[in-house]
CSV table of C-alpha atoms in Angstrom, one decimal:
chain,number,residue,atom,x,y,z
A,1,UNK,CA,-37.3,49.5,10.2
A,2,UNK,CA,-39.4,46.2,10.9
A,3,UNK,CA,-42.7,46.8,12.7
A,4,UNK,CA,-42.9,44.0,16.2
A,5,UNK,CA,-45.8,42.3,17.1
A,6,UNK,CA,-47.3,43.3,20.3
A,7,UNK,CA,-49.0,40.7,22.3
A,8,UNK,CA,-48.5,39.1,26.1
A,9,UNK,CA,-45.8,35.8,26.3
A,10,UNK,CA,-47.3,31.9,25.9
A,11,UNK,CA,-44.9,29.7,27.1
A,12,UNK,CA,-45.4,26.3,26.1
A,13,UNK,CA,-44.0,23.1,27.3
A,14,UNK,CA,-40.3,22.0,27.7
A,15,UNK,CA,-39.6,20.2,24.5
A,16,UNK,CA,-36.9,18.1,25.9
A,17,UNK,CA,-38.0,14.3,27.2
A,18,UNK,CA,-38.0,13.2,29.9
A,19,UNK,CA,-40.1,16.3,30.4
A,20,UNK,CA,-39.1,18.4,33.2
A,21,UNK,CA,-41.3,20.4,36.2
A,22,UNK,CA,-44.2,22.6,35.1
A,23,UNK,CA,-43.5,25.6,36.7
A,24,UNK,CA,-45.9,28.7,36.3
A,25,UNK,CA,-44.3,31.9,34.9
A,26,UNK,CA,-45.5,35.5,34.6
A,27,UNK,CA,-43.4,38.3,33.5
A,28,UNK,CA,-44.0,42.4,33.9
A,29,UNK,CA,-44.2,43.7,31.8
A,30,UNK,CA,-45.9,41.6,29.1
A,31,UNK,CA,-45.9,42.1,26.8
A,32,UNK,CA,-41.5,42.5,26.4
A,33,UNK,CA,-40.2,45.8,26.0
A,34,UNK,CA,-37.3,45.5,23.5
A,35,UNK,CA,-34.7,47.0,25.5
A,36,UNK,CA,-35.3,47.6,28.1
A,37,UNK,CA,-35.9,44.4,31.5
A,38,UNK,CA,-38.1,42.3,31.8
A,39,UNK,CA,-39.6,40.0,35.4
A,40,UNK,CA,-39.7,37.0,35.2
A,41,UNK,CA,-41.7,35.3,38.1
A,42,UNK,CA,-41.1,31.5,38.2
A,43,UNK,CA,-42.8,29.1,40.7
A,44,UNK,CA,-43.1,25.3,41.5
A,45,UNK,CA,-41.6,22.6,42.9
A,46,UNK,CA,-38.5,20.7,41.5
A,47,UNK,CA,-38.1,16.8,41.2
A,48,UNK,CA,-33.9,16.5,42.1
A,49,UNK,CA,-32.0,17.7,45.7
A,50,UNK,CA,-30.2,20.8,45.2
A,51,UNK,CA,-26.9,20.9,47.3
A,52,UNK,CA,-26.0,23.6,49.3
A,53,UNK,CA,-23.0,23.6,47.3
A,54,UNK,CA,-24.8,23.5,43.7
A,55,UNK,CA,-23.7,25.5,40.3
A,56,UNK,CA,-27.0,25.3,38.7
A,57,UNK,CA,-28.4,27.6,36.8
A,58,UNK,CA,-31.0,29.9,35.7
A,59,UNK,CA,-31.1,31.2,32.1
A,60,UNK,CA,-33.0,33.3,29.9
A,61,UNK,CA,-32.0,33.3,25.9
A,62,UNK,CA,-33.4,35.2,24.0
A,63,UNK,CA,-33.7,32.8,20.4
A,64,UNK,CA,-34.3,33.2,16.8
A,65,UNK,CA,-36.8,30.9,14.4
A,66,UNK,CA,-33.7,28.4,13.8
A,67,UNK,CA,-33.2,28.6,18.0
A,68,UNK,CA,-29.7,29.8,17.7
A,69,UNK,CA,-29.4,32.6,21.0
A,70,UNK,CA,-29.7,36.1,19.7
A,71,UNK,CA,-27.9,37.4,22.3
A,72,UNK,CA,-25.3,36.1,25.0
A,73,UNK,CA,-28.0,34.0,27.9
A,74,UNK,CA,-28.7,36.5,30.6
A,75,UNK,CA,-27.2,33.4,33.8
A,76,UNK,CA,-28.1,33.6,37.5
A,77,UNK,CA,-27.2,30.8,39.7
A,78,UNK,CA,-30.0,29.1,41.1
A,79,UNK,CA,-28.8,28.9,45.2
A,80,UNK,CA,-27.7,33.3,44.0
A,81,UNK,CA,-31.9,34.0,43.4
A,82,UNK,CA,-33.7,36.3,45.1
A,83,UNK,CA,-36.3,34.4,48.0
A,84,UNK,CA,-34.2,30.6,46.8
A,85,UNK,CA,-32.4,29.4,49.4
A,86,UNK,CA,-29.7,26.2,49.2
A,87,UNK,CA,-30.1,23.1,49.9
A,88,UNK,CA,-33.4,22.2,48.6
A,89,UNK,CA,-35.1,19.1,48.9
A,90,UNK,CA,-37.7,17.7,46.0
A,91,UNK,CA,-41.1,18.7,46.0
A,92,UNK,CA,-39.6,22.0,48.0
A,93,UNK,CA,-41.7,25.2,45.9
A,94,UNK,CA,-39.1,28.0,45.1
A,95,UNK,CA,-40.5,31.0,43.9
A,96,UNK,CA,-37.8,33.8,42.8
A,97,UNK,CA,-37.9,36.9,40.7
A,98,UNK,CA,-35.3,38.2,37.6
A,99,UNK,CA,-34.7,40.7,36.3
A,100,UNK,CA,-33.8,39.8,32.8
A,101,UNK,CA,-32.6,42.2,29.9
A,102,UNK,CA,-34.4,42.2,26.9
A,103,UNK,CA,-32.6,42.6,23.3
A,104,UNK,CA,-32.9,46.2,21.8
A,105,UNK,CA,-36.0,45.5,18.9
A,106,UNK,CA,-33.2,46.1,16.0
A,107,UNK,CA,-32.3,42.1,17.5
A,108,UNK,CA,-35.6,41.2,18.2
A,109,UNK,CA,-37.8,39.7,14.6
A,110,UNK,CA,-41.0,37.5,14.1
A,111,UNK,CA,-40.0,34.2,15.1
A,112,UNK,CA,-38.1,35.3,18.3
A,113,UNK,CA,-38.6,32.7,21.4
A,114,UNK,CA,-37.5,33.5,25.1
A,115,UNK,CA,-36.8,30.9,27.3
A,116,UNK,CA,-36.7,30.5,30.7
A,117,UNK,CA,-34.3,27.1,31.9
A,118,UNK,CA,-32.9,25.7,35.2
A,119,UNK,CA,-30.0,23.6,34.2
A,120,UNK,CA,-28.1,21.8,36.1
A,121,UNK,CA,-25.3,22.1,34.9
A,122,UNK,CA,-23.3,18.7,35.6
A,123,UNK,CA,-26.5,17.2,33.7
A,124,UNK,CA,-29.0,19.1,31.3
A,125,UNK,CA,-32.4,20.6,32.1
A,126,UNK,CA,-34.3,20.1,35.7
């Protein structure tokens, strides 16, 4: 059995060009506990309008060291998230907390990456 290296989580910038807007992300508990849920709170401003009928999603994948999902990513409709009401105008601050299931310890290895993404289903990350 591999022992998990428990430490707090640090989020880096998103590696896409152009870079998306910066969001503040906090986790509870932090460090994440395998096999339990983690509450992910994200707060920030989108740089695009989100219409009332939007199919945009928030996705929370756990990726292995080669960036392949180790389990199916947890997904929530952006407009269905607690505290978010669509339509959203560009520059409007949004904030929500989503309870995300964490894979079992046997699925998590050193080098596992946790991603928080808002995805425009018609385009790409927003």
